[in-house]
mmCIF file of C-alpha atoms and ligand atoms in Angstrom:
data_model
loop_
_atom_site.group_PDB
_atom_site.id
_atom_site.type_symbol
_atom_site.label_atom_id
_atom_site.label_comp_id
_atom_site.label_asym_id
_atom_site.label_seq_id
_atom_site.Cartn_x
_atom_site.Cartn_y
_atom_site.Cartn_z
ATOM 1 C CA MET A 1 -0.030 0.069 0.016
ATOM 2 C CA ILE A 2 2.929 2.401 -0.469
ATOM 3 C CA SER A 3 1.951 3.385 -4.031
ATOM 4 C CA GLN A 4 -0.620 5.966 -3.477
ATOM 5 C CA GLN A 5 1.167 7.599 -0.444
ATOM 6 C CA ALA A 6 4.431 7.530 -2.674
ATOM 7 C CA THR A 7 2.533 9.438 -5.512
ATOM 8 C CA ALA A 8 1.070 11.817 -3.182
ATOM 9 C CA ALA A 9 4.473 12.550 -1.583
ATOM 10 C CA ASN A 10 6.141 12.825 -4.897
ATOM 11 C CA THR A 11 3.776 15.398 -6.391
ATOM 12 C CA GLY A 12 2.310 17.005 -3.388
ATOM 13 C CA LEU A 13 -1.080 16.217 -4.635
ATOM 14 C CA GLU A 14 -3.787 15.003 -2.339
ATOM 15 C CA THR A 15 -4.878 11.832 -4.170
ATOM 16 C CA ALA A 16 -8.160 11.687 -2.163
ATOM 17 C CA VAL A 17 -9.161 15.060 -3.710
ATOM 18 C CA ALA A 18 -10.458 14.823 -7.321
ATOM 19 C CA VAL A 19 -8.146 16.679 -9.562
ATOM 20 C CA GLY A 20 -9.290 18.862 -12.442
ATOM 21 C CA VAL A 21 -7.020 19.307 -15.572
ATOM 22 C CA GLU A 22 -6.869 22.465 -17.466
ATOM 23 C CA ILE A 23 -5.090 23.433 -20.849
ATOM 24 C CA ALA A 24 -3.555 26.344 -19.207
ATOM 25 C CA GLY A 25 -1.694 27.706 -22.348
ATOM 26 C CA VAL A 26 -1.078 27.006 -26.013
ATOM 27 C CA GLY A 27 1.237 28.164 -28.731
ATOM 28 C CA HIS A 28 2.293 27.402 -32.293
ATOM 29 C CA HIS A 29 5.019 27.997 -34.804
ATOM 30 C CA ALA A 30 5.581 27.583 -38.491
ATOM 31 C CA PRO A 31 8.643 28.537 -40.539
ATOM 32 C CA GLU A 32 8.649 31.676 -42.532
ATOM 33 C CA GLN A 33 9.466 30.048 -45.896
ATOM 34 C CA VAL A 34 6.201 29.347 -47.888
ATOM 35 C CA LEU A 35 5.788 27.081 -50.850
ATOM 36 C CA SER A 36 2.606 27.952 -52.618
ATOM 37 C CA ASN A 37 0.862 25.455 -55.170
ATOM 38 C CA ASP A 38 2.203 27.899 -57.994
ATOM 39 C CA ASP A 39 5.739 27.443 -56.557
ATOM 40 C CA LEU A 40 5.306 23.673 -56.701
ATOM 41 C CA ALA A 41 4.001 23.802 -60.138
ATOM 42 C CA GLU A 42 7.278 25.362 -61.292
ATOM 43 C CA PHE A 43 9.264 22.281 -60.690
ATOM 44 C CA MET A 44 6.546 19.355 -60.831
ATOM 45 C CA ASP A 45 3.764 18.574 -63.089
ATOM 46 C CA THR A 46 0.909 19.756 -60.941
ATOM 47 C CA SER A 47 -1.418 22.918 -60.628
ATOM 48 C CA ASP A 48 -2.930 25.176 -58.039
ATOM 49 C CA GLU A 49 -6.415 23.926 -59.335
ATOM 50 C CA TRP A 50 -5.743 20.317 -58.837
ATOM 51 C CA ILE A 51 -4.198 20.787 -55.356
ATOM 52 C CA ARG A 52 -6.974 23.151 -54.161
ATOM 53 C CA GLN A 53 -9.853 21.095 -55.564
ATOM 54 C CA ARG A 54 -8.650 17.606 -54.208
ATOM 55 C CA THR A 55 -7.280 18.878 -50.825
ATOM 56 C CA GLY A 56 -8.202 22.605 -50.128
ATOM 57 C CA ILE A 57 -4.418 23.320 -49.679
ATOM 58 C CA ARG A 58 -3.033 26.717 -51.136
ATOM 59 C CA GLN A 59 0.235 26.750 -49.420
ATOM 60 C CA ARG A 60 2.624 25.109 -46.827
ATOM 61 C CA HIS A 61 5.329 26.225 -44.719
ATOM 62 C CA VAL A 62 8.730 24.593 -44.962
ATOM 63 C CA CYS A 63 11.898 24.670 -42.864
ATOM 64 C CA ASP A 64 15.187 26.117 -44.186
ATOM 65 C CA PRO A 65 17.790 23.842 -42.556
ATOM 66 C CA THR A 66 20.460 26.242 -43.641
ATOM 67 C CA LYS A 67 19.089 28.655 -41.102
ATOM 68 C CA GLY A 68 19.268 26.015 -38.397
ATOM 69 C CA GLU A 69 15.448 25.444 -38.616
ATOM 70 C CA SER A 70 14.682 22.030 -37.242
ATOM 71 C CA ALA A 71 12.275 19.953 -35.162
ATOM 72 C CA THR A 72 13.897 21.169 -31.943
ATOM 73 C CA TRP A 73 13.802 24.801 -33.149
ATOM 74 C CA LEU A 74 10.044 24.564 -34.147
ATOM 75 C CA SER A 75 8.994 22.686 -31.058
ATOM 76 C CA ALA A 76 11.079 24.885 -28.557
ATOM 77 C CA SER A 77 9.271 28.021 -30.346
ATOM 78 C CA ALA A 78 5.889 26.721 -30.033
ATOM 79 C CA LEU A 79 6.521 25.497 -26.382
ATOM 80 C CA LYS A 80 8.038 28.934 -25.274
ATOM 81 C CA GLN A 81 4.934 30.671 -26.567
ATOM 82 C CA ALA A 82 2.544 28.073 -24.696
ATOM 83 C CA LEU A 83 4.527 28.511 -21.375
ATOM 84 C CA ASP A 84 4.145 32.259 -21.686
ATOM 85 C CA ASN A 85 0.618 31.912 -22.585
ATOM 86 C CA ALA A 86 0.047 29.688 -19.449
ATOM 87 C CA GLY A 87 2.101 31.943 -17.200
ATOM 88 C CA VAL A 88 4.098 28.675 -16.309
ATOM 89 C CA ASP A 89 7.770 28.761 -15.596
ATOM 90 C CA PRO A 90 9.849 25.948 -17.417
ATOM 91 C CA GLY A 91 11.031 24.801 -14.327
ATOM 92 C CA GLU A 92 7.481 23.810 -13.232
ATOM 93 C CA LEU A 93 7.157 21.146 -15.866
ATOM 94 C CA ASP A 94 7.236 17.546 -14.778
ATOM 95 C CA GLN A 95 7.146 16.191 -18.086
ATOM 96 C CA LEU A 96 7.394 16.968 -21.894
ATOM 97 C CA ILE A 97 5.650 14.688 -24.367
ATOM 98 C CA LEU A 98 6.721 15.491 -27.823
ATOM 99 C CA ALA A 99 4.663 13.735 -30.622
ATOM 100 C CA THR A 100 6.819 13.558 -33.898
ATOM 101 C CA VAL A 101 7.781 11.182 -36.694
ATOM 102 C CA THR A 102 10.385 13.538 -37.887
ATOM 103 C CA GLY A 103 12.619 13.909 -34.696
ATOM 104 C CA GLU A 104 16.073 15.137 -35.193
ATOM 105 C CA MET A 105 17.804 11.778 -34.519
ATOM 106 C CA LEU A 106 17.005 8.407 -32.898
ATOM 107 C CA CYS A 107 18.877 9.263 -29.683
ATOM 108 C CA PRO A 108 18.481 11.553 -27.924
ATOM 109 C CA SER A 109 14.703 12.228 -28.282
ATOM 110 C CA THR A 110 13.847 15.544 -29.718
ATOM 111 C CA ALA A 111 11.919 16.131 -26.432
ATOM 112 C CA CYS A 112 15.223 15.943 -24.270
ATOM 113 C CA ARG A 113 16.717 18.826 -26.629
ATOM 114 C CA VAL A 114 13.461 21.006 -26.539
ATOM 115 C CA ALA A 115 13.220 20.716 -22.615
ATOM 116 C CA ALA A 116 16.843 21.807 -22.485
ATOM 117 C CA GLU A 117 16.152 24.622 -25.121
ATOM 118 C CA VAL A 118 13.346 26.016 -23.066
ATOM 119 C CA GLY A 119 15.164 25.747 -19.741
ATOM 120 C CA ALA A 120 13.130 22.888 -18.325
ATOM 121 C CA ARG A 121 16.232 20.953 -17.020
ATOM 122 C CA GLY A 122 15.423 17.761 -15.073
ATOM 123 C CA CYS A 123 11.862 17.407 -16.273
ATOM 124 C CA ALA A 124 10.942 13.805 -17.837
ATOM 125 C CA ALA A 125 11.089 14.130 -21.605
ATOM 126 C CA MET A 126 10.149 11.651 -24.442
ATOM 127 C CA ASP A 127 9.186 11.494 -27.865
ATOM 128 C CA LEU A 128 5.901 9.718 -28.787
ATOM 129 C CA VAL A 129 5.479 8.178 -32.369
ATOM 130 C CA ALA A 130 1.836 7.902 -33.491
ATOM 131 C CA ALA A 131 2.036 10.069 -36.683
ATOM 132 C CA CYS A 132 -0.715 12.433 -37.281
ATOM 133 C CA SER A 133 -2.605 11.232 -34.216
ATOM 134 C CA GLY A 134 0.519 11.832 -31.784
ATOM 135 C CA PHE A 135 -0.601 15.060 -30.339
ATOM 136 C CA VAL A 136 -3.949 13.536 -29.302
ATOM 137 C CA TYR A 137 -2.336 10.374 -27.965
ATOM 138 C CA GLY A 138 -0.025 12.685 -25.986
ATOM 139 C CA LEU A 139 -2.880 14.918 -24.685
ATOM 140 C CA ASN A 140 -4.813 11.799 -23.362
ATOM 141 C CA LEU A 141 -1.673 10.354 -21.613
ATOM 142 C CA ALA A 142 -0.714 13.743 -20.102
ATOM 143 C CA HIS A 143 -4.305 14.337 -18.832
ATOM 144 C CA ASP A 144 -4.555 10.950 -17.268
ATOM 145 C CA GLN A 145 -1.310 11.285 -15.415
ATOM 146 C CA ILE A 146 -2.201 14.643 -13.977
ATOM 147 C CA ARG A 147 -5.764 13.349 -12.877
ATOM 148 C CA ALA A 148 -4.197 10.399 -11.278
ATOM 149 C CA GLY A 149 -1.810 12.663 -9.453
ATOM 150 C CA SER A 150 1.559 11.366 -10.764
ATOM 151 C CA ALA A 151 2.175 14.702 -12.335
ATOM 152 C CA ARG A 152 1.081 18.349 -11.923
ATOM 153 C CA THR A 153 2.171 20.043 -15.119
ATOM 154 C CA ILE A 154 2.834 18.393 -18.495
ATOM 155 C CA ALA A 155 3.667 20.052 -21.769
ATOM 156 C CA VAL A 156 2.421 18.190 -24.900
ATOM 157 C CA VAL A 157 3.952 19.427 -28.197
ATOM 158 C CA GLY A 158 3.034 18.078 -31.672
ATOM 159 C CA CYS A 159 5.917 18.759 -34.261
ATOM 160 C CA ASP A 160 6.568 17.538 -37.746
ATOM 161 C CA VAL A 161 9.074 18.623 -40.323
ATOM 162 C CA MET A 162 7.447 16.789 -43.253
ATOM 163 C CA SER A 163 9.817 18.549 -45.672
ATOM 164 C CA THR A 164 12.702 16.337 -44.310
ATOM 165 C CA VAL A 165 11.030 13.079 -45.369
ATOM 166 C CA MET A 166 9.414 14.523 -48.849
ATOM 167 C CA ASP A 167 10.325 13.344 -52.149
ATOM 168 C CA TYR A 168 9.529 16.335 -54.252
ATOM 169 C CA SER A 169 9.537 14.183 -57.421
ATOM 170 C CA ASN A 170 6.493 12.392 -56.020
ATOM 171 C CA ARG A 171 3.605 14.800 -56.781
ATOM 172 C CA ALA A 172 0.913 12.551 -55.241
ATOM 173 C CA VAL A 173 2.418 12.865 -51.821
ATOM 174 C CA SER A 174 4.609 16.050 -51.661
ATOM 175 C CA VAL A 175 1.919 18.549 -52.329
ATOM 176 C CA LEU A 176 0.077 17.529 -49.275
ATOM 177 C CA PHE A 177 2.542 18.157 -46.485
ATOM 178 C CA GLY A 178 4.070 21.110 -44.619
ATOM 179 C CA ASP A 179 6.038 21.893 -41.448
ATOM 180 C CA ALA A 180 4.658 23.191 -38.117
ATOM 181 C CA ALA A 181 4.587 22.724 -34.383
ATOM 182 C CA GLY A 182 1.976 23.454 -31.746
ATOM 183 C CA ALA A 183 2.134 23.081 -27.855
ATOM 184 C CA ALA A 184 -0.067 22.930 -24.911
ATOM 185 C CA VAL A 185 0.682 23.248 -21.267
ATOM 186 C CA LEU A 186 -1.775 20.939 -19.050
ATOM 187 C CA ARG A 187 -1.901 21.766 -15.421
ATOM 188 C CA ALA A 188 -3.774 20.442 -12.508
ATOM 189 C CA CYS A 189 -6.628 22.687 -11.201
ATOM 190 C CA ASP A 190 -9.125 22.752 -8.500
ATOM 191 C CA ASP A 191 -12.254 22.439 -10.461
ATOM 192 C CA PRO A 192 -12.642 18.580 -10.955
ATOM 193 C CA ALA A 193 -15.278 19.244 -13.770
ATOM 194 C CA ARG A 194 -12.593 20.472 -15.952
ATOM 195 C CA GLY A 195 -10.674 18.138 -18.039
ATOM 196 C CA LYS A 196 -11.223 14.990 -20.384
ATOM 197 C CA LEU A 197 -14.930 13.888 -20.703
ATOM 198 C CA ALA A 198 -14.050 10.972 -22.827
ATOM 199 C CA SER A 199 -11.358 9.770 -25.282
ATOM 200 C CA CYS A 200 -10.554 6.976 -27.700
ATOM 201 C CA MET A 201 -7.109 5.632 -28.940
ATOM 202 C CA HIS A 202 -6.792 2.896 -31.502
ATOM 203 C CA ALA A 203 -4.318 1.440 -33.890
ATOM 204 C CA ASP A 204 -4.241 -1.105 -36.759
ATOM 205 C CA GLY A 205 -0.719 -2.116 -37.853
ATOM 206 C CA SER A 206 -1.804 -4.536 -40.425
ATOM 207 C CA LYS A 207 -2.300 -1.642 -42.677
ATOM 208 C CA TRP A 208 1.018 0.154 -42.175
ATOM 209 C CA ARG A 209 1.939 -0.343 -45.773
ATOM 210 C CA ASP A 210 -0.608 2.278 -46.732
ATOM 211 C CA LEU A 211 1.397 5.106 -45.109
ATOM 212 C CA TYR A 212 4.943 4.775 -44.034
ATOM 213 C CA ILE A 213 8.610 6.038 -44.196
ATOM 214 C CA PRO A 214 11.093 3.466 -44.948
ATOM 215 C CA THR A 215 14.606 3.817 -43.573
ATOM 216 C CA ARG A 216 16.009 0.863 -45.596
ATOM 217 C CA ASN A 217 15.087 -0.290 -49.057
ATOM 218 C CA ASP A 218 14.086 -3.719 -47.531
ATOM 219 C CA HIS A 219 11.328 -2.041 -45.625
ATOM 220 C CA ILE A 220 9.630 -1.512 -48.965
ATOM 221 C CA PRO A 221 7.135 -4.530 -49.538
ATOM 222 C CA GLN A 222 8.327 -7.102 -52.133
ATOM 223 C CA GLY A 223 7.002 -6.454 -55.532
ATOM 224 C CA ALA A 224 6.992 -2.672 -55.047
ATOM 225 C CA ASP A 225 9.646 -0.328 -56.328
ATOM 226 C CA ARG A 226 12.715 -0.730 -54.003
ATOM 227 C CA SER A 227 14.702 1.928 -55.270
ATOM 228 C CA MET A 228 16.760 4.146 -52.761
ATOM 229 C CA ALA A 229 14.923 7.019 -54.044
ATOM 230 C CA ARG A 230 12.133 6.090 -51.864
ATOM 231 C CA VAL A 231 14.024 5.594 -48.635
ATOM 232 C CA ASN A 232 13.496 8.245 -46.107
ATOM 233 C CA SER A 233 10.484 9.577 -47.745
ATOM 234 C CA VAL A 234 6.709 9.255 -47.115
ATOM 235 C CA GLN A 235 5.151 6.402 -49.056
ATOM 236 C CA MET A 236 1.318 6.462 -49.366
ATOM 237 C CA ASN A 237 -1.583 4.858 -50.920
ATOM 238 C CA GLY A 238 -3.749 7.946 -51.072
ATOM 239 C CA ARG A 239 -6.942 6.183 -52.107
ATOM 240 C CA GLU A 240 -6.535 3.596 -49.295
ATOM 241 C CA ILE A 241 -5.934 6.396 -46.744
ATOM 242 C CA TYR A 242 -8.719 8.415 -48.064
ATOM 243 C CA LYS A 243 -11.253 5.469 -47.573
ATOM 244 C CA PHE A 244 -9.827 4.654 -44.149
ATOM 245 C CA ALA A 245 -9.932 8.388 -42.987
ATOM 246 C CA VAL A 246 -13.378 8.978 -44.185
ATOM 247 C CA GLY A 247 -14.926 6.077 -42.451
ATOM 248 C CA THR A 248 -12.756 6.483 -39.447
ATOM 249 C CA PHE A 249 -13.336 10.017 -38.901
ATOM 250 C CA SER A 250 -17.091 9.936 -38.318
ATOM 251 C CA GLY A 251 -16.966 6.662 -36.542
ATOM 252 C CA LEU A 252 -14.431 8.187 -34.193
ATOM 253 C CA ILE A 253 -16.481 11.243 -33.391
ATOM 254 C CA GLN A 254 -19.610 9.068 -32.810
ATOM 255 C CA GLU A 255 -17.679 6.664 -30.554
ATOM 256 C CA THR A 256 -16.374 9.606 -28.385
ATOM 257 C CA LEU A 257 -19.884 11.293 -28.112
ATOM 258 C CA ASP A 258 -21.339 7.922 -27.136
ATOM 259 C CA ARG A 259 -18.829 7.433 -24.485
ATOM 260 C CA ALA A 260 -19.524 11.023 -23.083
ATOM 261 C CA GLY A 261 -23.218 10.790 -23.485
ATOM 262 C CA LEU A 262 -23.469 13.820 -25.633
ATOM 263 C CA ASN A 263 -24.755 14.635 -28.982
ATOM 264 C CA ALA A 264 -22.737 16.144 -31.711
ATOM 265 C CA HIS A 265 -24.362 19.693 -31.313
ATOM 266 C CA GLU A 266 -23.289 19.880 -27.600
ATOM 267 C CA VAL A 267 -19.704 20.074 -28.609
ATOM 268 C CA ASP A 268 -18.515 23.726 -29.255
ATOM 269 C CA HIS A 269 -15.566 22.986 -31.233
ATOM 270 C CA TYR A 270 -14.038 20.066 -33.164
ATOM 271 C CA VAL A 271 -10.358 20.588 -33.436
ATOM 272 C CA CYS A 272 -9.395 18.095 -36.220
ATOM 273 C CA HIS A 273 -6.274 16.730 -37.866
ATOM 274 C CA GLN A 274 -6.025 18.688 -41.153
ATOM 275 C CA SER A 275 -5.432 16.016 -43.733
ATOM 276 C CA ASN A 276 -7.828 17.095 -46.487
ATOM 277 C CA ALA A 277 -10.563 19.773 -46.297
ATOM 278 C CA ARG A 278 -12.921 17.444 -48.344
ATOM 279 C CA MET A 279 -12.719 14.897 -45.664
ATOM 280 C CA LEU A 280 -13.333 17.458 -42.758
ATOM 281 C CA GLU A 281 -16.341 18.869 -44.854
ATOM 282 C CA ALA A 282 -17.838 15.504 -45.270
ATOM 283 C CA ALA A 283 -17.800 14.714 -41.511
ATOM 284 C CA ARG A 284 -19.103 17.998 -40.537
ATOM 285 C CA GLU A 285 -21.902 17.660 -42.940
ATOM 286 C CA ARG A 286 -22.698 14.085 -41.745
ATOM 287 C CA PHE A 287 -23.274 15.319 -38.247
ATOM 288 C CA GLY A 288 -25.143 18.734 -39.566
ATOM 289 C CA LEU A 289 -22.644 20.989 -37.774
ATOM 290 C CA PRO A 290 -22.276 24.543 -38.833
ATOM 291 C CA THR A 291 -18.901 25.599 -40.386
ATOM 292 C CA GLU A 292 -17.873 27.729 -37.426
ATOM 293 C CA LYS A 293 -17.744 24.482 -35.181
ATOM 294 C CA MET A 294 -15.201 22.738 -37.301
ATOM 295 C CA TYR A 295 -11.985 25.016 -37.818
ATOM 296 C CA ILE A 296 -10.095 24.492 -41.090
ATOM 297 C CA ASN A 297 -6.547 25.896 -41.625
ATOM 298 C CA ILE A 298 -5.254 23.333 -44.116
ATOM 299 C CA ASP A 299 -5.542 25.946 -46.735
ATOM 300 C CA ARG A 300 -2.550 27.900 -45.166
ATOM 301 C CA TYR A 301 -0.473 24.991 -43.742
ATOM 302 C CA GLY A 302 -1.140 21.754 -45.552
ATOM 303 C CA ASN A 303 -0.948 18.506 -43.612
ATOM 304 C CA CYS A 304 1.572 19.035 -40.667
ATOM 305 C CA SER A 305 0.916 15.554 -39.294
ATOM 306 C CA ALA A 306 1.319 15.826 -35.389
ATOM 307 C CA GLY A 307 1.592 19.584 -35.693
ATOM 308 C CA SER A 308 -1.697 20.146 -37.139
ATOM 309 C CA VAL A 309 -4.138 19.750 -34.274
ATOM 310 C CA PRO A 310 -2.135 21.706 -31.640
ATOM 311 C CA THR A 311 -1.737 24.550 -34.430
ATOM 312 C CA ALA A 312 -5.312 24.651 -35.082
ATOM 313 C CA LEU A 313 -6.093 24.814 -31.254
ATOM 314 C CA SER A 314 -3.587 27.711 -30.800
ATOM 315 C CA GLU A 315 -4.954 29.576 -33.561
ATOM 316 C CA LEU A 316 -8.536 29.127 -32.340
ATOM 317 C CA ARG A 317 -7.479 30.467 -28.745
ATOM 318 C CA ALA A 318 -5.720 33.317 -30.457
ATOM 319 C CA MET A 319 -9.131 34.291 -32.102
ATOM 320 C CA GLY A 320 -10.677 34.156 -28.482
ATOM 321 C CA ARG A 321 -12.418 30.647 -29.188
ATOM 322 C CA ALA A 322 -12.008 27.362 -27.456
ATOM 323 C CA GLN A 323 -12.042 29.163 -24.082
ATOM 324 C CA SER A 324 -12.592 27.965 -20.448
ATOM 325 C CA GLY A 325 -16.329 26.682 -20.101
ATOM 326 C CA GLU A 326 -16.492 25.355 -23.585
ATOM 327 C CA THR A 327 -16.227 21.794 -24.817
ATOM 328 C CA VAL A 328 -13.781 20.788 -27.373
ATOM 329 C CA MET A 329 -13.224 17.502 -29.302
ATOM 330 C CA PHE A 330 -9.846 16.754 -30.707
ATOM 331 C CA VAL A 331 -9.796 14.158 -33.587
ATOM 332 C CA ALA A 332 -6.897 12.707 -35.506
ATOM 333 C CA PHE A 333 -5.894 9.881 -37.641
ATOM 334 C CA GLY A 334 -2.632 8.903 -39.389
ATOM 335 C CA GLY A 335 0.149 6.509 -39.998
ATOM 336 C CA GLY A 336 0.354 3.143 -38.097
ATOM 337 C CA LEU A 337 -2.533 3.156 -38.988
ATOM 338 C CA THR A 338 -3.654 5.177 -35.666
ATOM 339 C CA TRP A 339 -6.637 7.136 -34.756
ATOM 340 C CA ALA A 340 -7.476 9.114 -31.519
ATOM 341 C CA SER A 341 -9.950 11.466 -29.978
ATOM 342 C CA SER A 342 -9.971 13.645 -26.841
ATOM 343 C CA LEU A 343 -13.124 15.406 -25.670
ATOM 344 C CA TRP A 344 -12.616 18.183 -23.011
ATOM 345 C CA GLN A 345 -14.482 20.332 -20.756
ATOM 346 C CA LEU A 346 -12.069 23.353 -20.807
HETATM 347 N N1 ACO B 401 -1.142 17.047 -59.473
HETATM 348 C C1 ACO B 401 -1.599 16.697 -60.500
HETATM 349 N N2 ACO B 401 -2.181 15.569 -60.711
HETATM 350 C C2 ACO B 401 -1.939 14.557 -59.699
HETATM 351 C C3 ACO B 401 -1.299 14.858 -58.563
HETATM 352 C C4 ACO B 401 -0.830 16.303 -58.473
HETATM 353 N N3 ACO B 401 -0.169 16.621 -57.226
HETATM 354 N N4 ACO B 401 -1.079 13.746 -57.631
HETATM 355 C C5 ACO B 401 -1.756 12.711 -58.382
HETATM 356 N N5 ACO B 401 -2.214 13.294 -59.596
HETATM 357 C C6 ACO B 401 -2.877 12.584 -60.703
HETATM 358 C C7 ACO B 401 -2.687 11.041 -60.628
HETATM 359 O O1 ACO B 401 -1.449 10.644 -61.345
HETATM 360 C C8 ACO B 401 -3.871 10.499 -61.372
HETATM 361 O O2 ACO B 401 -3.739 10.663 -62.533
HETATM 362 P P1 ACO B 401 -4.154 9.350 -63.638
HETATM 363 O O3 ACO B 401 -5.685 9.356 -63.453
HETATM 364 O O4 ACO B 401 -3.793 9.907 -65.076
HETATM 365 O O5 ACO B 401 -3.551 8.165 -63.106
HETATM 366 C C9 ACO B 401 -4.966 11.635 -60.914
HETATM 367 O O6 ACO B 401 -4.344 12.703 -60.500
HETATM 368 C C10 ACO B 401 -5.880 11.025 -59.871
HETATM 369 O O7 ACO B 401 -5.073 10.509 -58.776
HETATM 370 P P2 ACO B 401 -5.819 9.906 -57.493
HETATM 371 O O8 ACO B 401 -4.606 9.541 -56.641
HETATM 372 O O9 ACO B 401 -6.812 9.048 -57.836
HETATM 373 O O10 ACO B 401 -6.433 11.336 -56.923
HETATM 374 P P3 ACO B 401 -7.543 11.315 -55.763
HETATM 375 O O11 ACO B 401 -8.724 11.891 -56.234
HETATM 376 O O12 ACO B 401 -7.519 10.092 -54.984
HETATM 377 O O13 ACO B 401 -6.747 12.450 -54.744
HETATM 378 C C11 ACO B 401 -5.313 12.681 -52.915
HETATM 379 C C12 ACO B 401 -5.448 12.157 -54.226
HETATM 380 C C13 ACO B 401 -5.763 14.012 -52.777
HETATM 381 C C14 ACO B 401 -3.984 12.309 -52.408
HETATM 382 C C15 ACO B 401 -6.385 11.743 -52.063
HETATM 383 O O14 ACO B 401 -6.373 10.304 -52.295
HETATM 384 C C16 ACO B 401 -6.243 11.994 -50.527
HETATM 385 O O15 ACO B 401 -6.552 12.965 -50.073
HETATM 386 N N6 ACO B 401 -5.987 10.988 -49.809
HETATM 387 C C17 ACO B 401 -5.728 11.013 -48.432
HETATM 388 C C18 ACO B 401 -4.293 11.170 -48.299
HETATM 389 C C19 ACO B 401 -4.038 12.009 -47.000
HETATM 390 O O16 ACO B 401 -4.778 12.618 -46.319
HETATM 391 N N7 ACO B 401 -2.805 11.701 -46.729
HETATM 392 C C20 ACO B 401 -2.178 12.334 -45.623
HETATM 393 C C21 ACO B 401 -1.632 11.456 -44.750
HETATM 394 S S1 ACO B 401 -2.642 10.554 -43.740
HETATM 395 C C22 ACO B 401 -3.193 11.441 -42.720
HETATM 396 O O17 ACO B 401 -2.748 12.538 -42.516
HETATM 397 C C23 ACO B 401 -4.073 10.798 -42.031
#
């Protein structure tokens, strides 16, 4: 029976008292360099019209490595903003969870470097790999640790530098992605009604071939083109992912609503992974939601993988929306395949 006492002693939290969890601050950052659809059309066989009609994307931000722009830089910029926004000192962080599939290197984790960069020395830090669902996975894990009393303040960052895994000779994939990071600082609070109302997390590894980044040519399935040009770049079966995403997206929203005992209209905001504007519109129409409930920024960013949900949240908050007292559902799906949701009373 030492575990509860030890937990309370480690964190200073009274485990007998229900703990609320608030999203105390948010931030986001994208590189200055922008690639418009017309810019892409200058060096590949594509057009602004094709890209906009199929995806809703007009432009994407892309890091410039010659200026030292990297996953660490993007993540640290977003996290510094989120800490400022929350009024939280970096030294107060118990943990930093960084969702990414484009970390700087295998070891150390990018999270360790970001923690050092923002001055959060000593806080636990780790990378989480769940592709586009990574930030939502991280949000759920961070929330549950705070509610359980094993941490008080956790930063969750979603960052992907997709330009580092893009083969710009593959027009079917490279027009879709961009670089960005977003961050949220989660903190224990006195009001137990605040925090997660329901969440879902899923994966189906049997479909990994529909979206993956090979790091050796023997990762590429037999029978497919195993040329080295494909190594270290995103390989995607666009039609299969589209089918998976359309089906999963609505199913996931319904599953989360059912768990919370709410109907779709009782949720104030749906903050969704920005993979394709057509998919988002289809889900919105299926639930009969007004446009203002489902924020879309894919036109300016493209698909930023784990960076997309926190960037959308940070932009919404900057506009005075998704504020305390409102309900927000986070929804994402991506490589793995993975899919996850998190429904909050803010
Ligand atoms: N510009 C012009 N033509 C193109 C381009 C391009 N960038 N890319 C493909 N085409 C061509 C194809 O070669 C094909 O030509 P063909 O008929 O002569 O062979 C034609 O356009 C149609 O190609 P499709 O792949 O069938 O196009 P589709 O209507 O399926 O749209 C798209 C492609 C936009 C990629 C769609 O499948 C999609 O959105 N899939 C989901 C992908 C996604 O969201 N991935 C993100 C990662 S996963 C995630 O975030 C969850």
